[in-house]
Coordinates of C-alpha atoms in Angstrom, one line a residue:
Chain A
M1 CA 0.1 -0.1 -0.1
Q2 CA 1.2 3.5 -0.9
N3 CA 2.1 5.6 2.2
L4 CA 1.2 9.3 2.6
I5 CA 4.7 10.6 1.0
E6 CA 4.0 8.5 -2.1
T7 CA 0.4 9.9 -2.4
A8 CA 1.4 13.5 -1.8
L9 CA 5.0 13.9 -3.0
T10 CA 4.3 14.3 -6.8
D11 CA 2.0 17.4 -6.1
L12 CA 4.3 18.9 -3.4
V13 CA 7.3 18.7 -5.8
I14 CA 5.3 20.2 -8.7
S15 CA 3.8 22.9 -6.3
R16 CA 7.4 24.1 -5.8
I17 CA 7.9 25.0 -9.6
K18 CA 7.5 28.7 -10.1
A19 CA 9.3 29.2 -13.4
E20 CA 9.5 32.7 -14.8
N21 CA 9.2 31.2 -18.3
S22 CA 5.9 29.5 -19.0
R23 CA 7.3 26.9 -21.3
N24 CA 9.9 25.9 -18.5
Q25 CA 6.8 25.7 -16.1
E26 CA 5.0 23.3 -18.4
V27 CA 8.0 21.2 -19.3
L28 CA 9.3 20.9 -15.7
T29 CA 5.9 20.1 -14.4
K30 CA 5.2 17.4 -17.0
L31 CA 8.8 16.0 -16.3
V32 CA 8.0 15.4 -12.6
K33 CA 4.4 14.1 -13.4
H34 CA 5.7 11.4 -15.8
L35 CA 9.0 10.7 -14.0
H36 CA 7.1 10.1 -10.8
A37 CA 4.4 8.0 -12.6
F38 CA 7.3 5.8 -14.0
V39 CA 8.8 5.3 -10.5
K40 CA 5.4 4.5 -9.0
D41 CA 4.8 2.0 -11.8
V42 CA 8.1 0.3 -11.5
E43 CA 8.7 0.5 -7.8
P44 CA 12.4 0.2 -8.0
T45 CA 14.5 -1.1 -5.1
E46 CA 17.1 1.1 -3.9
E47 CA 19.6 -1.0 -5.8
E48 CA 17.8 -0.7 -9.0
W49 CA 17.6 3.2 -8.4
F50 CA 21.2 3.2 -8.0
K51 CA 21.8 1.2 -11.2
A52 CA 19.7 3.7 -13.1
I53 CA 22.0 6.5 -11.6
N54 CA 25.0 4.7 -12.8
F55 CA 23.6 4.0 -16.2
L56 CA 22.8 7.7 -16.8
T57 CA 26.2 8.7 -15.4
Q58 CA 28.0 6.3 -17.6
T59 CA 25.9 7.3 -20.7
G60 CA 27.0 11.0 -20.0
Q61 CA 30.7 10.1 -19.6
K62 CA 30.7 8.1 -22.8
C63 CA 30.0 11.3 -24.8
D64 CA 32.8 13.2 -26.5
D65 CA 33.1 15.1 -29.6
K66 CA 33.0 12.1 -31.8
R67 CA 30.4 10.0 -29.8
Q68 CA 26.9 11.1 -28.4
E69 CA 25.6 8.2 -26.2
F70 CA 22.5 10.1 -25.0
I71 CA 21.4 10.6 -28.6
L72 CA 21.8 6.9 -29.2
F73 CA 19.8 6.2 -26.1
S74 CA 17.2 8.5 -27.4
D75 CA 17.4 6.5 -30.8
V76 CA 17.1 3.0 -29.5
L77 CA 14.0 3.9 -27.4
G78 CA 12.3 5.4 -30.3
V79 CA 12.3 9.0 -28.7
S80 CA 14.3 10.6 -31.5
M81 CA 11.7 9.4 -34.1
L82 CA 8.9 10.4 -31.9
V83 CA 10.3 13.9 -31.7
D84 CA 10.7 13.7 -35.6
A85 CA 7.1 12.8 -36.0
I86 CA 5.8 15.5 -33.8
N87 CA 7.8 18.1 -35.6
H88 CA 6.8 17.0 -39.0
R89 CA 3.1 16.5 -39.1
S90 CA 0.6 16.2 -42.0
K91 CA 2.6 17.3 -45.0
S92 CA 1.7 14.3 -47.2
T93 CA 3.4 15.5 -50.4
I94 CA 6.7 16.5 -48.7
T95 CA 9.6 14.0 -48.5
E96 CA 9.3 12.4 -45.0
T97 CA 12.2 12.9 -42.5
T98 CA 14.3 10.5 -40.2
V99 CA 16.8 10.6 -37.7
K100 CA 20.0 12.5 -38.2
G101 CA 22.1 10.1 -36.5
P102 CA 25.5 10.5 -35.0
F103 CA 27.8 10.4 -38.2
H104 CA 27.3 13.8 -39.9
A105 CA 30.5 15.7 -40.3
A106 CA 32.3 18.2 -42.7
A107 CA 32.3 17.1 -46.3
Q108 CA 33.9 18.5 -49.5
A109 CA 32.0 20.0 -52.4
F110 CA 31.7 18.2 -55.7
E111 CA 30.6 18.7 -59.0
A112 CA 27.6 16.6 -60.3
G113 CA 28.4 13.2 -61.1
E114 CA 31.5 12.9 -59.1
N115 CA 32.4 9.8 -57.0
I116 CA 32.4 10.3 -53.2
A117 CA 33.9 6.8 -52.7
R118 CA 37.6 6.8 -52.5
G119 CA 40.5 4.5 -51.3
I120 CA 39.9 0.7 -51.1
E121 CA 36.3 1.2 -50.5
A122 CA 36.0 2.5 -54.0
E123 CA 37.6 -0.6 -55.5
R124 CA 35.9 -3.1 -53.1
G125 CA 32.3 -1.7 -53.1
E126 CA 29.7 -2.1 -55.7
T127 CA 29.5 1.0 -57.9
T128 CA 26.2 2.8 -57.6
V129 CA 24.6 5.8 -59.2
V130 CA 22.3 7.9 -57.2
H131 CA 20.1 10.5 -59.0
G132 CA 16.9 12.4 -58.9
R133 CA 15.5 16.0 -58.4
V134 CA 14.8 18.3 -55.8
L135 CA 11.2 19.6 -56.0
A136 CA 8.8 22.3 -54.7
P137 CA 5.5 21.1 -53.2
E138 CA 3.8 21.8 -56.7
G139 CA 6.3 19.8 -58.6
N140 CA 8.4 22.6 -60.0
P141 CA 12.2 21.9 -59.8
V142 CA 14.3 23.6 -57.2
A143 CA 17.6 24.8 -58.6
N144 CA 20.7 25.4 -56.6
A145 CA 19.5 23.4 -53.7
T146 CA 22.4 21.7 -51.6
L147 CA 22.5 18.1 -50.9
D148 CA 24.8 17.1 -48.0
V149 CA 25.2 13.3 -48.4
W150 CA 26.9 10.8 -46.1
Q151 CA 26.9 6.9 -45.8
S152 CA 28.7 3.9 -44.6
D153 CA 31.1 2.0 -46.8
D154 CA 30.5 -1.6 -48.1
I155 CA 31.0 -3.3 -44.7
G156 CA 29.2 -0.8 -42.5
Y157 CA 31.8 1.8 -41.5
Y158 CA 31.6 5.5 -41.6
D159 CA 35.0 7.2 -42.3
V160 CA 34.9 8.7 -38.8
Q161 CA 34.9 5.3 -37.3
D162 CA 37.6 3.9 -39.4
V163 CA 41.1 5.1 -39.3
N164 CA 41.8 3.1 -42.6
Q165 CA 39.5 5.3 -44.6
P166 CA 40.5 8.5 -46.4
Q167 CA 39.2 11.7 -44.4
M168 CA 35.8 12.7 -45.8
N169 CA 35.4 9.4 -47.6
L170 CA 31.8 8.6 -48.7
R171 CA 30.5 12.2 -47.9
G172 CA 30.0 15.2 -50.2
I173 CA 28.0 18.3 -51.0
F174 CA 26.2 18.6 -54.3
K175 CA 24.1 21.2 -55.9
T176 CA 21.1 20.8 -58.1
N177 CA 21.2 22.2 -61.7
A178 CA 18.6 24.5 -63.4
N179 CA 16.3 21.4 -63.7
G180 CA 16.5 20.5 -60.1
E181 CA 18.6 17.5 -60.8
F182 CA 21.3 15.9 -58.9
W183 CA 23.6 13.0 -59.5
F184 CA 26.6 11.4 -58.1
R185 CA 28.6 8.1 -57.9
T186 CA 29.3 6.0 -54.8
I187 CA 29.2 2.6 -53.5
K188 CA 26.2 0.7 -52.2
P189 CA 25.9 1.3 -48.5
A190 CA 25.7 -1.6 -46.1
A191 CA 23.8 -2.4 -42.9
Y192 CA 25.7 -1.8 -39.6
P193 CA 25.3 -2.0 -35.8
V194 CA 24.9 1.1 -33.8
P195 CA 27.9 1.3 -31.4
T196 CA 27.4 -1.3 -28.6
D197 CA 30.5 -0.6 -26.5
G198 CA 28.8 1.8 -24.1
P199 CA 25.8 1.8 -21.9
V200 CA 23.3 1.7 -24.7
G201 CA 24.9 -1.5 -25.9
D202 CA 24.2 -3.0 -22.6
L203 CA 20.6 -1.6 -22.6
L204 CA 20.2 -3.4 -26.0
R205 CA 21.5 -6.7 -24.8
A206 CA 19.3 -6.6 -21.7
S207 CA 16.4 -5.9 -24.0
G208 CA 17.2 -8.9 -26.2
R209 CA 17.3 -6.6 -29.3
H210 CA 19.9 -6.6 -31.9
A211 CA 21.9 -3.4 -32.8
M212 CA 21.6 -3.3 -36.6
R213 CA 20.4 -0.5 -38.9
P214 CA 19.4 -1.3 -42.5
A215 CA 21.6 0.1 -45.3
H216 CA 21.0 3.6 -46.1
I217 CA 22.4 6.9 -47.5
H218 CA 21.8 10.0 -45.4
F219 CA 20.6 13.3 -47.1
W220 CA 20.5 16.9 -45.4
I221 CA 18.9 19.1 -48.1
K222 CA 18.7 22.9 -47.9
A223 CA 17.4 25.3 -50.6
E224 CA 16.6 29.1 -50.2
G225 CA 12.8 29.6 -49.3
Y226 CA 12.2 26.1 -48.4
Q227 CA 12.6 24.0 -45.0
D228 CA 15.8 21.9 -44.5
I229 CA 15.0 18.1 -44.5
I230 CA 17.2 15.6 -42.9
T231 CA 16.3 12.2 -44.1
H232 CA 17.8 8.6 -45.4
L233 CA 17.1 6.5 -48.5
F234 CA 17.2 3.0 -47.5
V235 CA 18.1 0.1 -49.8
E236 CA 15.0 -2.1 -50.7
G237 CA 15.4 -5.8 -49.8
D238 CA 17.7 -5.2 -46.7
E239 CA 17.2 -7.8 -44.0
Y240 CA 16.8 -5.2 -41.2
L241 CA 14.2 -2.8 -42.8
E242 CA 11.6 -4.3 -40.4
S243 CA 13.6 -4.2 -37.3
D244 CA 15.8 -0.9 -37.6
A245 CA 17.4 -0.5 -34.0
V246 CA 16.4 3.2 -34.0
F247 CA 13.1 2.9 -35.7
G248 CA 14.0 5.3 -38.6
V249 CA 12.6 3.4 -41.5
K250 CA 9.6 4.9 -43.4
D251 CA 8.1 3.0 -46.3
S252 CA 8.3 6.1 -48.6
L253 CA 12.2 6.2 -48.0
V254 CA 12.8 2.7 -49.2
I255 CA 13.8 2.7 -52.7
P256 CA 15.2 -0.2 -55.1
F257 CA 18.9 -0.1 -55.9
V258 CA 18.6 -1.5 -59.4
K259 CA 21.4 -3.7 -60.9
N260 CA 22.0 -2.5 -64.4
T261 CA 24.0 -4.0 -67.2
D262 CA 23.5 -1.5 -70.0
T263 CA 26.8 -0.4 -71.1
D264 CA 25.5 2.7 -72.8
L265 CA 23.9 3.9 -69.6
A266 CA 27.1 3.1 -67.7
A267 CA 28.9 5.3 -70.2
K268 CA 26.5 8.1 -69.6
W269 CA 27.1 7.9 -65.8
K270 CA 30.7 7.4 -66.2
V271 CA 30.8 3.9 -64.7
T272 CA 31.3 0.5 -66.0
A273 CA 28.5 -1.9 -66.0
P274 CA 27.2 -3.8 -64.3
F275 CA 26.3 -1.0 -61.8
F276 CA 23.5 -0.2 -59.3
E277 CA 21.1 2.8 -59.9
A278 CA 19.0 4.5 -57.4
H279 CA 16.6 7.2 -58.2
Y280 CA 14.6 9.6 -56.0
D281 CA 12.9 12.8 -56.1
F282 CA 12.8 14.9 -53.0
T283 CA 10.1 17.3 -52.2
L284 CA 10.6 20.3 -49.8
A285 CA 8.1 22.3 -47.9
K286 CA 8.2 26.0 -48.4
K287 CA 9.4 28.2 -45.5
Chain B
M1 CA -3.1 16.0 -35.0
Q2 CA -1.1 13.0 -34.3
N3 CA 0.4 11.2 -37.3
L4 CA 0.5 7.3 -37.7
I5 CA 4.1 7.2 -36.3
E6 CA 3.0 9.0 -33.0
T7 CA 0.1 6.6 -32.7
A8 CA 2.1 3.5 -33.4
L9 CA 5.5 4.0 -32.4
T10 CA 5.3 3.5 -28.6
D11 CA 3.6 0.0 -29.2
L12 CA 6.2 -1.0 -31.9
V13 CA 9.2 -0.1 -29.5
I14 CA 7.6 -2.2 -26.8
S15 CA 7.0 -5.1 -29.0
R16 CA 10.8 -5.3 -29.7
I17 CA 11.6 -5.8 -26.2
K18 CA 12.4 -9.5 -25.5
A19 CA 14.3 -9.6 -22.3
E20 CA 15.5 -12.9 -21.0
N21 CA 15.0 -11.4 -17.5
S22 CA 11.5 -10.8 -16.5
R23 CA 12.2 -7.9 -14.3
N24 CA 14.3 -6.2 -17.3
Q25 CA 11.3 -6.8 -19.4
E26 CA 9.0 -5.0 -17.1
V27 CA 11.3 -2.1 -16.3
L28 CA 12.3 -1.4 -19.8
T29 CA 8.6 -1.7 -21.2
K30 CA 7.6 0.9 -18.5
L31 CA 10.3 3.1 -19.2
V32 CA 9.3 3.3 -22.9
K33 CA 5.8 3.8 -22.0
H34 CA 6.2 6.7 -19.6
L35 CA 9.1 8.3 -21.7
H36 CA 7.0 8.4 -24.8
A37 CA 4.0 9.6 -22.7
F38 CA 6.1 12.4 -21.4
V39 CA 7.4 13.3 -24.9
K40 CA 3.9 13.1 -26.4
D41 CA 2.5 15.4 -23.5
V42 CA 5.4 18.0 -23.9
E43 CA 5.7 17.8 -27.8
P44 CA 9.3 19.2 -27.6
T45 CA 10.6 21.1 -30.6
E46 CA 13.9 19.6 -32.0
E47 CA 15.9 22.4 -30.2
E48 CA 14.2 21.4 -27.0
W49 CA 15.0 17.8 -27.5
F50 CA 18.7 18.8 -28.1
K51 CA 18.7 21.0 -25.0
A52 CA 17.5 17.9 -23.0
I53 CA 20.2 15.8 -24.7
N54 CA 22.8 18.3 -23.6
F55 CA 21.3 18.8 -20.1
L56 CA 21.8 14.9 -19.6
T57 CA 25.2 14.8 -21.1
Q58 CA 26.6 17.7 -18.8
T59 CA 24.9 15.9 -15.9
G60 CA 26.8 12.8 -16.5
Q61 CA 30.0 14.6 -17.2
K62 CA 29.8 16.8 -14.0
C63 CA 30.1 13.5 -11.8
D64 CA 33.4 12.3 -10.5
D65 CA 34.5 10.6 -7.3
K66 CA 33.5 13.5 -5.1
R67 CA 30.2 14.9 -6.9
Q68 CA 27.2 12.8 -8.2
E69 CA 25.1 15.1 -10.1
F70 CA 22.6 12.6 -11.4
I71 CA 21.8 11.6 -7.6
L72 CA 21.4 15.6 -7.2
F73 CA 19.2 15.4 -10.1
S74 CA 17.0 12.6 -8.6
D75 CA 16.9 14.4 -5.2
V76 CA 15.7 17.8 -6.3
L77 CA 12.9 16.2 -8.5
G78 CA 11.7 14.2 -5.2
V79 CA 12.6 10.9 -7.1
S80 CA 15.1 9.9 -4.2
M81 CA 12.5 10.5 -1.6
L82 CA 9.7 8.6 -3.7
V83 CA 12.2 5.7 -3.9
D84 CA 12.9 5.9 -0.2
A85 CA 9.1 6.0 0.6
I86 CA 8.5 3.0 -1.7
N87 CA 11.1 0.9 0.0
H88 CA 10.1 1.8 3.6
R89 CA 6.4 1.3 3.8
S90 CA 4.2 1.0 6.7
K91 CA 6.4 0.4 9.7
S92 CA 4.9 3.1 11.9
T93 CA 7.0 2.4 15.0
I94 CA 10.3 2.3 13.1
T95 CA 12.3 5.5 13.0
E96 CA 11.8 7.1 9.5
T97 CA 14.3 7.2 6.8
T98 CA 15.5 10.0 4.4
V99 CA 17.9 10.6 1.6
K100 CA 21.7 9.6 2.1
G101 CA 22.8 12.6 0.2
P102 CA 26.3 12.9 -1.5
F103 CA 28.4 13.8 1.5
H104 CA 28.8 10.6 3.3
A105 CA 32.6 9.5 3.6
A106 CA 34.9 7.4 5.6
A107 CA 35.1 8.6 9.4
Q108 CA 37.2 7.6 12.4
A109 CA 35.9 5.6 15.3
F110 CA 35.3 7.6 18.6
E111 CA 34.6 6.8 22.2
A112 CA 31.1 7.7 23.6
G113 CA 31.1 11.4 24.4
E114 CA 34.0 12.5 22.2
N115 CA 33.8 15.7 20.2
I116 CA 33.6 15.3 16.3
A117 CA 34.2 19.0 15.8
R118 CA 37.8 20.1 15.3
G119 CA 39.7 23.1 13.9
I120 CA 38.4 26.5 13.6
E121 CA 34.8 25.1 13.5
A122 CA 35.0 23.7 16.9
E123 CA 35.7 27.1 18.2
R124 CA 33.4 29.1 16.2
G125 CA 30.4 26.7 16.2
E126 CA 27.8 26.6 18.9
T127 CA 28.5 23.7 21.3
T128 CA 26.0 20.8 21.1
V129 CA 25.5 17.5 22.9
V130 CA 23.6 14.8 21.0
H131 CA 22.2 11.8 22.9
G132 CA 19.8 9.1 22.9
R133 CA 19.2 5.4 22.4
V134 CA 19.1 2.7 19.8
L135 CA 16.0 0.5 20.4
A136 CA 14.3 -2.6 19.0
P137 CA 10.8 -2.3 18.0
E138 CA 9.5 -3.6 21.3
G139 CA 11.5 -0.8 23.1
N140 CA 14.4 -2.9 24.3
P141 CA 17.9 -1.3 24.0
V142 CA 20.1 -2.4 21.3
A143 CA 23.7 -2.7 22.5
N144 CA 26.7 -2.4 20.2
A145 CA 24.9 -0.6 17.5
T146 CA 27.1 1.5 15.1
L147 CA 26.1 5.2 14.5
D148 CA 27.9 6.6 11.5
V149 CA 27.4 10.4 11.9
W150 CA 28.1 13.3 9.6
Q151 CA 27.0 17.0 9.3
S152 CA 27.9 20.4 8.0
D153 CA 29.8 22.9 10.0
D154 CA 28.3 26.2 11.3
I155 CA 28.1 27.9 8.0
G156 CA 27.0 25.0 6.0
Y157 CA 30.0 23.3 4.5
Y158 CA 31.0 19.5 4.9
D159 CA 34.7 18.7 5.2
V160 CA 34.9 17.1 1.6
Q161 CA 33.8 20.6 0.4
D162 CA 36.1 22.7 2.3
V163 CA 39.9 22.6 2.0
N164 CA 40.2 24.6 5.3
Q165 CA 38.5 22.0 7.5
P166 CA 40.6 19.2 8.9
Q167 CA 40.3 15.9 7.3
M168 CA 37.2 13.7 8.4
N169 CA 36.0 16.8 10.4
L170 CA 32.2 16.6 11.7
R171 CA 32.0 12.9 11.1
G172 CA 32.5 10.0 13.4
I173 CA 31.5 6.4 14.2
F174 CA 30.0 5.5 17.8
K175 CA 29.0 2.3 19.4
T176 CA 25.8 2.2 21.8
N177 CA 26.7 0.9 25.3
A178 CA 24.9 -2.0 27.0
N179 CA 21.8 0.1 27.8
G180 CA 21.6 1.1 23.9
E181 CA 22.7 4.6 24.7
F182 CA 25.0 6.8 22.5
W183 CA 26.2 10.5 23.2
F184 CA 28.8 12.7 21.5
R185 CA 29.8 16.5 21.2
T186 CA 29.6 18.5 18.2
I187 CA 28.5 21.9 17.0
K188 CA 25.1 22.9 15.7
P189 CA 24.8 22.2 12.0
A190 CA 23.7 25.0 9.6
A191 CA 21.3 25.2 6.6
Y192 CA 23.2 25.0 3.3
P193 CA 22.6 25.0 -0.4
V194 CA 22.9 21.8 -2.6
P195 CA 25.7 22.6 -5.3
T196 CA 24.4 24.8 -7.9
D197 CA 27.3 25.2 -10.2
G198 CA 26.2 22.3 -12.3
P199 CA 23.2 21.5 -14.7
V200 CA 21.1 20.8 -11.6
G201 CA 21.7 24.4 -10.4
D202 CA 20.4 25.6 -13.7
L203 CA 17.4 23.4 -13.4
L204 CA 16.7 25.0 -10.0
R205 CA 17.1 28.4 -11.4
A206 CA 14.8 27.6 -14.4
S207 CA 12.3 26.2 -11.9
G208 CA 12.4 29.4 -9.8
R209 CA 13.3 27.4 -6.6
H210 CA 15.9 27.7 -4.0
A211 CA 18.6 25.3 -3.4
M212 CA 18.6 25.3 0.5
R213 CA 18.5 22.4 2.8
P214 CA 17.4 22.9 6.4
A215 CA 20.1 22.2 9.1
H216 CA 20.5 18.5 9.9
I217 CA 22.8 15.8 11.1
H218 CA 22.9 12.5 9.1
F219 CA 22.8 9.1 10.8
W220 CA 23.6 5.6 9.3
I221 CA 22.8 3.0 11.8
K222 CA 23.6 -0.6 11.8
A223 CA 23.1 -3.3 14.2
E224 CA 23.3 -7.1 14.1
G225 CA 19.9 -8.7 13.4
Y226 CA 18.5 -5.3 12.3
Q227 CA 17.8 -3.4 9.1
D228 CA 20.2 -0.5 8.5
I229 CA 18.6 3.0 8.7
I230 CA 19.8 6.0 6.8
T231 CA 18.1 9.2 8.1
H232 CA 18.7 12.8 9.4
L233 CA 17.6 14.6 12.5
F234 CA 16.7 18.1 11.5
V235 CA 16.9 21.2 13.7
E236 CA 13.6 22.5 14.9
G237 CA 12.7 26.1 13.8
D238 CA 15.0 26.1 10.7
E239 CA 13.5 28.5 8.2
Y240 CA 13.9 25.8 5.3
L241 CA 12.1 22.9 7.0
E242 CA 8.9 23.5 4.7
S243 CA 11.0 23.9 1.6
D244 CA 13.9 21.5 1.7
A245 CA 15.3 21.4 -1.9
V246 CA 15.4 17.5 -1.9
F247 CA 12.1 17.2 -0.2
G248 CA 13.7 15.2 2.8
V249 CA 12.0 16.5 5.8
K250 CA 9.6 14.4 7.7
D251 CA 8.0 15.7 10.9
S252 CA 9.0 12.8 13.0
L253 CA 12.8 13.7 12.3
V254 CA 12.5 17.4 13.5
I255 CA 13.7 17.9 16.9
P256 CA 14.5 20.7 19.3
F257 CA 18.2 21.8 19.8
V258 CA 17.5 23.0 23.2
K259 CA 19.8 25.8 24.7
N260 CA 20.9 24.7 28.2
T261 CA 22.5 27.0 30.9
D262 CA 22.9 24.3 33.6
T263 CA 26.5 24.2 34.5
D264 CA 26.2 21.0 36.4
L265 CA 24.7 19.3 33.3
A266 CA 27.4 20.9 31.2
A267 CA 30.1 19.3 33.4
K268 CA 28.4 16.0 33.2
W269 CA 28.6 16.2 29.2
K270 CA 32.1 17.8 29.5
V271 CA 31.1 21.0 27.8
T272 CA 30.7 24.6 29.1
A273 CA 27.3 26.3 29.6
P274 CA 25.5 27.5 27.6
F275 CA 25.3 24.5 25.1
F276 CA 22.5 23.0 22.9
E277 CA 21.2 19.5 23.7
A278 CA 19.5 17.5 21.1
H279 CA 17.9 14.1 22.2
Y280 CA 16.5 11.3 20.0
D281 CA 15.7 7.6 20.5
F282 CA 16.1 5.6 17.1
T283 CA 14.0 2.4 16.7
L284 CA 15.3 -0.3 14.2
A285 CA 13.3 -2.8 12.3
K286 CA 14.2 -6.5 12.9
K287 CA 15.8 -8.2 9.7

């Protein structure tokens, strides 16, 4: 049976909050309400409470300029995608967004058609051409839009995780032409695990969950007068599409990477057949 | 209006949890349920979400071997006292417990009646005698019980916060005699703020809350065959008793520190009049 403190404490704590800023008042009040509801629902032992304190402490201490374990925590609990969903409602014609993830970094600018894969990855990987357009909601092309692109290599590593890759490998910045078109060469990305050597890895193991993300290419698209979008294109057929560790997959973002043996087309894209071709038109919302 | 992802995501995330350990299954499921409920209730912007990520990261990074900012976070949100209440239910005759706090440290063993105040604090502070008994639930004395005692000085600093205090100042370990009695000399503790130079300080300021704790002496009492208790004795009349920053005050733990001018009594306690006298009998639960 609950004692008097359990019954009264939540209201007492809330009654103490006298924030000057009304949004702070709302957020802090709701934090206490839901956090206390969680504690009352779980009824932790003192040992379990201390385990939680240690988990949170270690999660903070795992973070540095290359690693953000609290974002990963948010990602694997579906919180990042929930925040994404809340912030991008009812825009049915606009390209859907998904998590930014922890691997965005500075990249070099490329001309249309250039290859973002270098080093051993370029030789080892399966050559891929990615092309499409950036469009306004009515379907008009958006010229001079910026596409910031980043992806893993053919065995699932980003350059920032892998000392053997050239710097800024498999990332690049492209502009659309007057017809809103973009195209570039790369290699087919691979599925990969989120980092599992920290507290979030322990959480996934305790949950009986795998850490894999299906293969994808990241896009951060910006154009004057339009809202930015941060999204992925996923490789159709990937075995982890139904169980992405961070819940980032949306059906509209899964596209075929089509194997093509047409030597004329290969010549047009400046690749050698066979190659993979991925096509997608992005639609931006007006500001 | 909520979109499909908002409606379905919580159940999807929960459906992925397949923990081997049934308690893990319960705790992780309830974590997702309440955390998603909080996010849906608050509807954070992406900027607010990132502020929360940074707050948690900084809270973890503020922790070291002398500072536990996540415990402080739990304390100021009333979570520590809620966990305490859940774990110490319906034992009306037993001395009530309260938060352990972050200032417990190793202490030296003393004979009954010795003075735990040394250095300038002993000269400057108001001499106090604390005495009482440790009892079993039926009222029988508990001999050879250990009382681990720690407190702030007369201006609100613990030795571990203050390089000018002697090491292990204002802390000590006492044993009860055959009659279950303990007594020791000290100085009257002062009210003090919880540390406010970290993220939790920012949280308190954003909440419009003060950081003060009313003056108290900590006790951690152990005796063979009995359950440990961790509690405080609070100084009656303190101005912060009704607004303790960590919600640790319970009426049964507030006692008078009585000013006494009786020179005979002073001689008995080996102090000089006037002095303060605080009396309390602790009752332990059987194991």
